[in-house]
Tab-separated table of C-alpha atoms and ligand atoms in Angstrom:
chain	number	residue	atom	x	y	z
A	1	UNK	CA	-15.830	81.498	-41.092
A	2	UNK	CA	-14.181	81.408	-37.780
A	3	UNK	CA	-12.325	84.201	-36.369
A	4	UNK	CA	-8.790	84.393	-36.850
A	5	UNK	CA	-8.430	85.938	-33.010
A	6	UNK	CA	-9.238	82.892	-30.496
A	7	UNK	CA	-11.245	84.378	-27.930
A	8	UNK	CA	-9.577	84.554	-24.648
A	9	UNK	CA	-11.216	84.805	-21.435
A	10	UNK	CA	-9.852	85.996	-18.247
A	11	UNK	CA	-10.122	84.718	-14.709
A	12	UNK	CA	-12.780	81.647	-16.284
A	13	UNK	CA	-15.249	79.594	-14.766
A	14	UNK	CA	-14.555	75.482	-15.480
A	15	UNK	CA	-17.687	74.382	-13.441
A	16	UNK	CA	-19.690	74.446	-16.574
A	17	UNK	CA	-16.655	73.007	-18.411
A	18	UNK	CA	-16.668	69.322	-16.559
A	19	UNK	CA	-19.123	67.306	-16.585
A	20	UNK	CA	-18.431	66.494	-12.359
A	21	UNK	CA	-19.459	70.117	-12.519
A	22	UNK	CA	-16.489	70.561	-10.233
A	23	UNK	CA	-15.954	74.610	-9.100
A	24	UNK	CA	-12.579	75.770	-10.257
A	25	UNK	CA	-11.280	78.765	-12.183
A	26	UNK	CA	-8.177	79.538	-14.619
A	27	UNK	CA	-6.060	82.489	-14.876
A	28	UNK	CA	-7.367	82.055	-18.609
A	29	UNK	CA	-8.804	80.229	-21.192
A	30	UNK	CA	-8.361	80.329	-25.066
A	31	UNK	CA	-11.589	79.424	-27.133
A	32	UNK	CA	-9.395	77.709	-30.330
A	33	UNK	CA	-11.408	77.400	-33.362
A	34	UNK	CA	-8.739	76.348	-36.097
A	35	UNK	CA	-5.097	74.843	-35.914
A	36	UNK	CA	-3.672	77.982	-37.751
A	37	UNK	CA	-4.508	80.381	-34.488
A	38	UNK	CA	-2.531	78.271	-32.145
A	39	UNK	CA	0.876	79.188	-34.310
A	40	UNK	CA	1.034	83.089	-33.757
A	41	UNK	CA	0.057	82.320	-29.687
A	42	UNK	CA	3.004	79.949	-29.243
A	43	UNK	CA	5.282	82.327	-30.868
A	44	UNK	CA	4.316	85.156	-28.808
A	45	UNK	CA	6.221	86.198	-25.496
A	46	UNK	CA	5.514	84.521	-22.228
A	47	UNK	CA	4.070	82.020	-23.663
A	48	UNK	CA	6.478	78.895	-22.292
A	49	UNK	CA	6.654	80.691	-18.979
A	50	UNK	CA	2.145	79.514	-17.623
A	51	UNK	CA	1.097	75.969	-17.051
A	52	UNK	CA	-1.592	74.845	-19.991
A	53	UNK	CA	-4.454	72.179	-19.472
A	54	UNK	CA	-5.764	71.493	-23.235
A	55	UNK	CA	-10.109	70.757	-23.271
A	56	UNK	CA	-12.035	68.984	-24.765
A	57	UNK	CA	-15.601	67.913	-23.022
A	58	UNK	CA	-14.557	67.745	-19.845
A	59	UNK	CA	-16.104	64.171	-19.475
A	60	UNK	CA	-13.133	62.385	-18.280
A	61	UNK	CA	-11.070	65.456	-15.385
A	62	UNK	CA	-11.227	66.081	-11.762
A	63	UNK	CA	-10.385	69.518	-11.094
A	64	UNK	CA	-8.806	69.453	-7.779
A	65	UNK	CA	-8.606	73.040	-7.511
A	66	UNK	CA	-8.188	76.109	-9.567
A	67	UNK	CA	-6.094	76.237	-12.573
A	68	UNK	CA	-2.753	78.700	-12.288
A	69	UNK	CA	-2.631	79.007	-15.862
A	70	UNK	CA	-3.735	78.903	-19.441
A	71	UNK	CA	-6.893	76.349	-20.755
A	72	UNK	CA	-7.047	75.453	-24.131
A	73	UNK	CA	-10.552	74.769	-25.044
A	74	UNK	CA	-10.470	72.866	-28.165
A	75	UNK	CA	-13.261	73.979	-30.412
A	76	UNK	CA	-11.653	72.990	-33.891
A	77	UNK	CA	-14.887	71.270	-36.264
A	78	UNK	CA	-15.392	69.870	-39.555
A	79	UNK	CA	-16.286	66.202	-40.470
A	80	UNK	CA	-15.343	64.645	-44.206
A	81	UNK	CA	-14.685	61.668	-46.071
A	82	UNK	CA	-10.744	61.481	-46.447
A	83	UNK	CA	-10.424	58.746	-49.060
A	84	UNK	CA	-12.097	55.536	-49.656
A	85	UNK	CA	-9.615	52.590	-49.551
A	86	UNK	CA	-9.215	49.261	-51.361
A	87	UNK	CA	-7.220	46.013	-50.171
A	88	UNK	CA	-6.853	42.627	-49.389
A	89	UNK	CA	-9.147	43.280	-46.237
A	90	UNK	CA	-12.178	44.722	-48.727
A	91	UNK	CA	-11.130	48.284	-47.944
A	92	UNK	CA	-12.328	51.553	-45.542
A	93	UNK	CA	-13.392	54.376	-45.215
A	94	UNK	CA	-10.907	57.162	-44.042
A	95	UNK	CA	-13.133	59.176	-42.238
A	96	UNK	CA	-11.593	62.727	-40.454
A	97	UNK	CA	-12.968	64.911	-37.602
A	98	UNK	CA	-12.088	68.331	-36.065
A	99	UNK	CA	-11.277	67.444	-32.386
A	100	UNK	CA	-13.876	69.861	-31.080
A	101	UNK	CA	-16.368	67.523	-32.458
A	102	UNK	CA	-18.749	66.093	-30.620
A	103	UNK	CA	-17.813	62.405	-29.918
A	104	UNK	CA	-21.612	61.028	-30.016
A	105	UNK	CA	-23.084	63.419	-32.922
A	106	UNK	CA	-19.773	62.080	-35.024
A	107	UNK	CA	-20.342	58.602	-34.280
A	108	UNK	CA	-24.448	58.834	-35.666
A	109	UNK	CA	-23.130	60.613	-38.214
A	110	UNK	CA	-21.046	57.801	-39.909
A	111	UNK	CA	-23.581	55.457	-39.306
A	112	UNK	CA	-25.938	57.657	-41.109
A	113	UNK	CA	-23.453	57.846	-44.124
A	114	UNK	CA	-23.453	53.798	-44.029
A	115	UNK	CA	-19.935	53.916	-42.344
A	116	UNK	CA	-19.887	51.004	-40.233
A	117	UNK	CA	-17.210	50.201	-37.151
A	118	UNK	CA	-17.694	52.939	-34.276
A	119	UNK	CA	-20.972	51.775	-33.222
A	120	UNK	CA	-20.254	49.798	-30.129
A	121	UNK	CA	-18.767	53.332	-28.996
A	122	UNK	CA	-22.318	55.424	-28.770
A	123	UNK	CA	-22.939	57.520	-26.554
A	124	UNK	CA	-19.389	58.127	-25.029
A	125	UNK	CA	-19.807	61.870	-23.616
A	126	UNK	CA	-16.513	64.099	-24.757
A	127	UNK	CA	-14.960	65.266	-27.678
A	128	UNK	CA	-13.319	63.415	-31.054
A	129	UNK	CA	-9.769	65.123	-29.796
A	130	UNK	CA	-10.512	63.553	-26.687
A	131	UNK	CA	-11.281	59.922	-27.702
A	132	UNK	CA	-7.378	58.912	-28.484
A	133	UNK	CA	-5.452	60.536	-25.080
A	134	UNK	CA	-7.902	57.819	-23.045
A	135	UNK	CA	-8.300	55.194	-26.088
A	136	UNK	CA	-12.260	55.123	-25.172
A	137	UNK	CA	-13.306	51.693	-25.147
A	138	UNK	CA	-17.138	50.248	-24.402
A	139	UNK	CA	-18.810	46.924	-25.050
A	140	UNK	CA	-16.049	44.838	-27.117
A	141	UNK	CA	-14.557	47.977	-29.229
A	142	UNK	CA	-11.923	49.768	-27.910
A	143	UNK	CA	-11.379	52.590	-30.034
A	144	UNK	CA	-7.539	52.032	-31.166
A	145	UNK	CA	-9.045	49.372	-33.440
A	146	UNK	CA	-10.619	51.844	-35.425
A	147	UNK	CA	-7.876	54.101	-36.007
A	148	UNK	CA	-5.603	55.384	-38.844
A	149	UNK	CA	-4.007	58.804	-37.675
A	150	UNK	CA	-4.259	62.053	-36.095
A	151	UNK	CA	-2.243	65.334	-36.304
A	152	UNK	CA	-1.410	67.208	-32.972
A	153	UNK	CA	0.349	70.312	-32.417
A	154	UNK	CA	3.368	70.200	-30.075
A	155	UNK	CA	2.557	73.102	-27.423
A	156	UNK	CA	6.467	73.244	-26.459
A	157	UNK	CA	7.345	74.079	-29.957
A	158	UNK	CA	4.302	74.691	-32.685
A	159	UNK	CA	5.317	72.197	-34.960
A	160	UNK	CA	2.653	70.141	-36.028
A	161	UNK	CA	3.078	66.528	-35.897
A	162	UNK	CA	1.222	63.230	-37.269
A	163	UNK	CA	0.623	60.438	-35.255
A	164	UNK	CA	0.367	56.688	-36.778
A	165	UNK	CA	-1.504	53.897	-34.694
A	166	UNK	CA	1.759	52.849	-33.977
A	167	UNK	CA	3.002	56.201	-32.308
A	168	UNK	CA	0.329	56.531	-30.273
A	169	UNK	CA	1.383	53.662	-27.799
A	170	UNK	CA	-2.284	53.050	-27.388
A	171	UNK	CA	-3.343	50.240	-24.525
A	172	UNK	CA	-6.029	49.815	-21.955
A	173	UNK	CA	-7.741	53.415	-21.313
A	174	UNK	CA	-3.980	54.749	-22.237
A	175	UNK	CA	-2.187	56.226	-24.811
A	176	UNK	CA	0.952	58.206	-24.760
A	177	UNK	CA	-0.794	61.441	-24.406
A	178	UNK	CA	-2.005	60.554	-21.379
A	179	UNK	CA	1.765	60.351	-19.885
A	180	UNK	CA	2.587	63.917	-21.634
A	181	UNK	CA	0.402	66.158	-20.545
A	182	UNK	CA	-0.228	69.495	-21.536
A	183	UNK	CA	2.274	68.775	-24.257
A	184	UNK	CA	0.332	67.946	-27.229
A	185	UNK	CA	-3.202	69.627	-28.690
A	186	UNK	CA	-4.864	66.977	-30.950
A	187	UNK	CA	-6.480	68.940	-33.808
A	188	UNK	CA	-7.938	66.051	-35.915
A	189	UNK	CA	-8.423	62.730	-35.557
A	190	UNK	CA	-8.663	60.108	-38.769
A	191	UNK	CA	-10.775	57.137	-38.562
A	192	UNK	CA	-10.799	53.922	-40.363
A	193	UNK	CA	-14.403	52.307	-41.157
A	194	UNK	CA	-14.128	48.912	-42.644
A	195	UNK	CA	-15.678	48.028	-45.583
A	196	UNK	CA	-15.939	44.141	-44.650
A	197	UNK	CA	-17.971	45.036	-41.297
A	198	UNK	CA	-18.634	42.425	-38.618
A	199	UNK	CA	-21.226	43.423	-35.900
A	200	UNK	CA	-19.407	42.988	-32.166
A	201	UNK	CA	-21.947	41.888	-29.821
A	202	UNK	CA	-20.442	38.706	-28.275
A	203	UNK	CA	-20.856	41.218	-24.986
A	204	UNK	CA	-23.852	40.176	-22.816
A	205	UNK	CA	-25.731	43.306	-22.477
A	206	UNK	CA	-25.432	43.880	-26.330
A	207	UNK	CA	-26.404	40.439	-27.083
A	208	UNK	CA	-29.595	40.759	-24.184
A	209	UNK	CA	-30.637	43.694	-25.702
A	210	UNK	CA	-30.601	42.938	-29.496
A	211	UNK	CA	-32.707	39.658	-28.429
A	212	UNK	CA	-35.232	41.542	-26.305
A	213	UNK	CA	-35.503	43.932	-30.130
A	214	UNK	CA	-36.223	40.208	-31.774
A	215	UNK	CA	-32.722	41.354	-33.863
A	216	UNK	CA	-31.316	38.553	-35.027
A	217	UNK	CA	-28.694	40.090	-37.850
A	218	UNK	CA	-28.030	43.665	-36.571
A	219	UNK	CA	-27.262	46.116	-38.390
A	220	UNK	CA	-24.415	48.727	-37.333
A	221	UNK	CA	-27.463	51.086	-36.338
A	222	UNK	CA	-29.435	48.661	-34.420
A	223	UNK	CA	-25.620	47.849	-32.243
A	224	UNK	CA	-25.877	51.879	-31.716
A	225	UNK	CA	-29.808	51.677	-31.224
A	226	UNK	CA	-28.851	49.099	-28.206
A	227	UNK	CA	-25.697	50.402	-27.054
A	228	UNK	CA	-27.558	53.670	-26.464
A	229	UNK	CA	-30.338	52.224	-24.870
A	230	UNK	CA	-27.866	49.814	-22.034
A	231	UNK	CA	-26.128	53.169	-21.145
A	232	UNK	CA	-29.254	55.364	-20.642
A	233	UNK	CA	-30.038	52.229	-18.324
A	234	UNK	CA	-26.923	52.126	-16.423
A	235	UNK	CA	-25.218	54.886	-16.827
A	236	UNK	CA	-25.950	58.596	-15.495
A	237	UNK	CA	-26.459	61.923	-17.745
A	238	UNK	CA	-23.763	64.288	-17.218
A	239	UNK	CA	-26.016	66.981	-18.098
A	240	UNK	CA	-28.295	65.861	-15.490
A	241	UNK	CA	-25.965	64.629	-12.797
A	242	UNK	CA	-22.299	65.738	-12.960
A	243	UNK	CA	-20.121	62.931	-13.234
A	244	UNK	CA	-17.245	61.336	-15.847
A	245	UNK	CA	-17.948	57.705	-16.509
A	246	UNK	CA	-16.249	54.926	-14.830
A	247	UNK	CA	-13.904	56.467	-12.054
A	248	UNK	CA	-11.464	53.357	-11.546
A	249	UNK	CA	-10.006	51.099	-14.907
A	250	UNK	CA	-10.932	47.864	-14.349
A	251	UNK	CA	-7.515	46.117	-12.810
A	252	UNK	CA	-5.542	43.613	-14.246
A	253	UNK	CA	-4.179	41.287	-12.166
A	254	UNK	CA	-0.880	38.180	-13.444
A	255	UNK	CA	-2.361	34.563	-13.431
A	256	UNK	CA	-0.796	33.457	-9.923
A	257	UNK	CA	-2.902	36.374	-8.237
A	258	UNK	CA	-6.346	35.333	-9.869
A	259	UNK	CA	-5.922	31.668	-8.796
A	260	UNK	CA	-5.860	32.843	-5.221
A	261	UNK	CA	-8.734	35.536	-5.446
A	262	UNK	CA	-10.779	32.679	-7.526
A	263	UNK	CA	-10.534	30.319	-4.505
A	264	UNK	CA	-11.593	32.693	-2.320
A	265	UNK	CA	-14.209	34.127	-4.371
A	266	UNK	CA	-15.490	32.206	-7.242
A	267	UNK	CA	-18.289	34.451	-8.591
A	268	UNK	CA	-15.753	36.966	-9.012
A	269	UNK	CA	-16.358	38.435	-13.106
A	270	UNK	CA	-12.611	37.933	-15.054
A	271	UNK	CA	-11.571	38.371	-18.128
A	272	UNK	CA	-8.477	36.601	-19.853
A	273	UNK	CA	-5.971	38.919	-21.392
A	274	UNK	CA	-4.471	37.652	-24.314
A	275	UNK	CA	-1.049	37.737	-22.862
A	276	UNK	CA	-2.674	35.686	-20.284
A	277	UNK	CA	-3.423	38.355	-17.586
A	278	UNK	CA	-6.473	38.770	-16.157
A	279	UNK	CA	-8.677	41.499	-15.845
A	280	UNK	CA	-11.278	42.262	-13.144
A	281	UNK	CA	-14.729	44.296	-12.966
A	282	UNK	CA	-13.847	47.434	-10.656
A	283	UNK	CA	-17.242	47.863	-10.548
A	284	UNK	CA	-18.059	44.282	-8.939
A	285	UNK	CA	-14.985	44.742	-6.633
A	286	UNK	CA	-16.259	48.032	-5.326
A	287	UNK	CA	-19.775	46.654	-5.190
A	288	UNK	CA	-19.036	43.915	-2.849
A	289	UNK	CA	-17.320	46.443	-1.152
A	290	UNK	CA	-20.844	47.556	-0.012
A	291	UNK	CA	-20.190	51.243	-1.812
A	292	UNK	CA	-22.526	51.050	-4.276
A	293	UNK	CA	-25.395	53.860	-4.076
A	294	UNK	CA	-23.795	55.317	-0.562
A	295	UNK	CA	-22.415	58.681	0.051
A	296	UNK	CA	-19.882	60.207	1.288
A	297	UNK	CA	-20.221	63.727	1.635
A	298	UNK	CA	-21.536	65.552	-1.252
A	299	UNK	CA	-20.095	62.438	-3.593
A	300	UNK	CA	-22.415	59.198	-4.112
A	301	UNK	CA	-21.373	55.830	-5.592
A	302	UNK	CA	-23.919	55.443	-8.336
A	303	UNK	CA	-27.014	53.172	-7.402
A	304	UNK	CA	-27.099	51.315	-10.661
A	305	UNK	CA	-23.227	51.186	-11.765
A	306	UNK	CA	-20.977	51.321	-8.477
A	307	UNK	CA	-17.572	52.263	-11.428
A	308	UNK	CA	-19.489	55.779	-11.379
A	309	UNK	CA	-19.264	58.104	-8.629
A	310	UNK	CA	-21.636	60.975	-9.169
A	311	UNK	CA	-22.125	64.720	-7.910
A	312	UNK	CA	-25.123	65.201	-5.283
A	313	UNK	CA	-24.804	68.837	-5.723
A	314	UNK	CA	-22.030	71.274	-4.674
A	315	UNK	CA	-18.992	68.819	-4.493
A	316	UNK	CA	-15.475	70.233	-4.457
A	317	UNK	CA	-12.586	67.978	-5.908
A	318	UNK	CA	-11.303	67.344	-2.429
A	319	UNK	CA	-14.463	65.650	-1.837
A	320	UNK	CA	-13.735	63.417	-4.660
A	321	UNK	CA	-10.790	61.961	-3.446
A	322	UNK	CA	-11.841	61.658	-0.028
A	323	UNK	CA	-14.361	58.930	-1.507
A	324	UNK	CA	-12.098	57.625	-4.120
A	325	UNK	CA	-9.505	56.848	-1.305
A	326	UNK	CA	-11.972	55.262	1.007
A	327	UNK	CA	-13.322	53.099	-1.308
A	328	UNK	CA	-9.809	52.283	-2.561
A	329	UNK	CA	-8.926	51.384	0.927
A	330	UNK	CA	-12.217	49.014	1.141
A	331	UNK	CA	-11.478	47.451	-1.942
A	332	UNK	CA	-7.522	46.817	-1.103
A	333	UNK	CA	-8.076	45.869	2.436
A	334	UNK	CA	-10.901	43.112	1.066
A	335	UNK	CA	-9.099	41.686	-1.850
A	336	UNK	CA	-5.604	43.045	-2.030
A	337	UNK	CA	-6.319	44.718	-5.532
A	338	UNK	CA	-5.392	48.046	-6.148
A	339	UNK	CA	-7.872	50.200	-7.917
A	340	UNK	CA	-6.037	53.369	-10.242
A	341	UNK	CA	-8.244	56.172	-11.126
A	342	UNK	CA	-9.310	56.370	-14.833
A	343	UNK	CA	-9.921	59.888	-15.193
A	344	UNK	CA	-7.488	62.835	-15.188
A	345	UNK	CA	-6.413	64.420	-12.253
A	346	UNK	CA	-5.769	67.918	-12.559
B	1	EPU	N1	-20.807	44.901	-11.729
B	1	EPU	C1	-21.362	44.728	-10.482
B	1	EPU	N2	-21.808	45.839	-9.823
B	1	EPU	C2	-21.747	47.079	-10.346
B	1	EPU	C3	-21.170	47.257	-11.610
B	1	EPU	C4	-20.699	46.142	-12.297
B	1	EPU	O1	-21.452	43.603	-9.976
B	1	EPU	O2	-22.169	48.027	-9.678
B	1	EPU	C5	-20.345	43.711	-12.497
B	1	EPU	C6	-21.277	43.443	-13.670
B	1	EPU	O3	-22.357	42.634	-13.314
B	1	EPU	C7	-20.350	42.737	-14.633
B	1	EPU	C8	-19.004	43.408	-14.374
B	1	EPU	O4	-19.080	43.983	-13.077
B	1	EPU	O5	-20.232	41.379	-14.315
B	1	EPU	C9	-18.635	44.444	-15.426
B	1	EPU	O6	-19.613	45.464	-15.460
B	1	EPU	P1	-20.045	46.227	-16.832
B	1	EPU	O7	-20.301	45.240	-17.898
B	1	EPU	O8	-21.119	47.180	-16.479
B	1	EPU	O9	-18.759	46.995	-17.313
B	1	EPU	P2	-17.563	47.700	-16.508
B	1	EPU	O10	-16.379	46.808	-16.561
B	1	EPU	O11	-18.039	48.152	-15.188
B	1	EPU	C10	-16.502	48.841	-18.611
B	1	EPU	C11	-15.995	50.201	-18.999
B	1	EPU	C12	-17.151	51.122	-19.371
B	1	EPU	C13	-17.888	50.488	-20.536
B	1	EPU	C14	-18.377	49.095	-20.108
B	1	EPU	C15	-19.009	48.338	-21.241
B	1	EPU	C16	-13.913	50.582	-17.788
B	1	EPU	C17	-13.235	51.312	-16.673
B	1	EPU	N3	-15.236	50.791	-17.910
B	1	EPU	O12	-17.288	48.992	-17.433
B	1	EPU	O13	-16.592	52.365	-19.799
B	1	EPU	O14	-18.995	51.284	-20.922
B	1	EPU	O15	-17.248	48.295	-19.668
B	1	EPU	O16	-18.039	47.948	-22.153
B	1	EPU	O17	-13.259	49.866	-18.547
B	1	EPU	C18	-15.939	54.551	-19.079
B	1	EPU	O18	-14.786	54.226	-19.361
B	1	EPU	O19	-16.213	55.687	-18.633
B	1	EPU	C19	-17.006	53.561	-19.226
B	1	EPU	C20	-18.260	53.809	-18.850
């Protein structure tokens, strides 16, 4: 049973807490293992009056500098099958996490119950509560197209709220958590699995690797199997060198700009939005740039995925935006495209 006391910590250390491994510390930080402890904190004196960061992994923050205030560290578990569904569309599987889940260890475990539909989305470091505030997105899925509900806790106020697909606003590496922060604490996070499942692996590297496997009907496992496999290649290890995914979203630029930047650059990677946008490969952009796999400082631009930018070993957050703006200013002053951060800045 968890303890009905969170366990608060005074003057904490949030280096191990990110996975930049950024050094920062917080006035305090509240280890939350259930819902129910939040309510007595948030009625308690003082408790409007400090500035509040809610946790999860840590996979997806810069900490700029210490926090004045109170962290929420989201440690709420529990996995279970909600309800199994019937329908026109063959049906799903309602399928509910704790936020303090681990994103990864949640996504094997559906597969391993024959829950098909999160697949494409193995491997993502971070929590289940942390999944909707970004809408976490990797090779064709994004993860808003999996999704039936959540309940979140309104810090201002305790009352406990649930959130349809609807009310979540969710869009490209957004959601409308992301524009209220520190207001709401996600405590679990529903799931819907279809029943009619579909592998998605129209996406090159998927489709590469399930040949080089000889797979010619995958399975939902084998998608994971490969999935897995592509990001081990490409991507770096948080716990082996601190860093938190793809730094920049990938821009999206109105038709009349890509017909200029396709004359001038024609192997430039794009991606038609159905509303007839068009979306370009940060990682390309910055690549051409000539950032990837140089430093700057204590900060590198990964060698084999130039979106990444990666720890070398004692960076500071100010050392993080010193690169992010240079190579911002590189990739503006070459194509005229504006790169926004994808992580949060805190
Ligand atoms: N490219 C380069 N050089 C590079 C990196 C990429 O030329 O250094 C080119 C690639 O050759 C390709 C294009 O850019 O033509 C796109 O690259 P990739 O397929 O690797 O995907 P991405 O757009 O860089 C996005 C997500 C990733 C996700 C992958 C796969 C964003 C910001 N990033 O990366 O998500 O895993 O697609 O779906 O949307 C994350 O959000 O943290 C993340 C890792």
């Amino acid at each position: 049973m968890p303890a009905t006391q969170p366990v608060l910590i005074h003057d904490a250390d949030l280096a191990p807490l990110n996975t930049f491994r950024l050094p920062a510390r917080a006035d305090s930080l509240l280890r939350l293992a259930t819902a129910e402890q939040l309510h007595a904190l948030i009625r308690a004196p003082g408790w409007g009056q400090q500035p509040r960061l809610v946790l999860g992994g840590g996979s997806n923050l810069i900490l700029t500098g210490d926090f004045p205030g109170l962290v929420l560290k989201v440690e709420i578990v529990g996995r279970r099958l909600v309800v199994e569904t019937e329908g026109d569309d063959g049906g799903a599987w309602i399928v509910e996490a704790g936020a303090g889940e681990n994103w990864h260890d949640f996504v094997r475990w559906t597969l391993a119950q024959g829950w098909p539909g999160l697949e494409n989305l193995s491997l993502i470091p971070g929590t289940v509560g942390a999944a909707p505030i970004q809408n976490i997105g990797a090779y064709g899925v994004e993860m808003m197209e999996r999704f039936d509900s959540l309940d979140a806790v309104d810090l201002a106020t305790g009352e406990m709220r649930e959130f349809s697909l609807a009310d979540c606003a969710f869009a490209y590496r957004d959601s409308v958590f992301k524009h209220q922060p520190g207001r709401w604490l996600v405590t679990h996070v529903r799931f819907r699995l279809p029943r009619r499942w579909q592998p998605v692996t129209h996406y090159a590297d998927v489709a590469a690797e399930l040949a080089s496997r000889r797979i010619a009907e995958p399975g939902a496992l084998d998608v994971s199997d490969a999935v897995i496999a592509i990001r081990r290649r490409k991507l770096p290890d948080p716990a082996e060198i601190g860093n938190a995914g793809s730094f920049f979203k990938n821009p999206v630029v109105d038709a009349a700009v890509w017909a200029q930047l396709a004359a001038q650059h024609p192997a430039m990677p794009h991606y038609a939005q159905p509303d007839g946008s068009i979306k370009l490969a940060a990682g390309w952009l910055i690549d051409q740039a000539g950032w990837k796999g140089r430093d700057l400082g204590p900060v590198g631009c990964y060698e084999r995925q130039a979106l990444v930018l990666v720890n070398r070993g004692g960076a500071s957050g100010a050392d993080v935006e010193h690169i992010a703006a240079a190579i911002r200013a590189d990739v503006e002053a070459r194509f005229g495209v504006r790169l926004e951060p994808e992580p949060v800045f805190v």
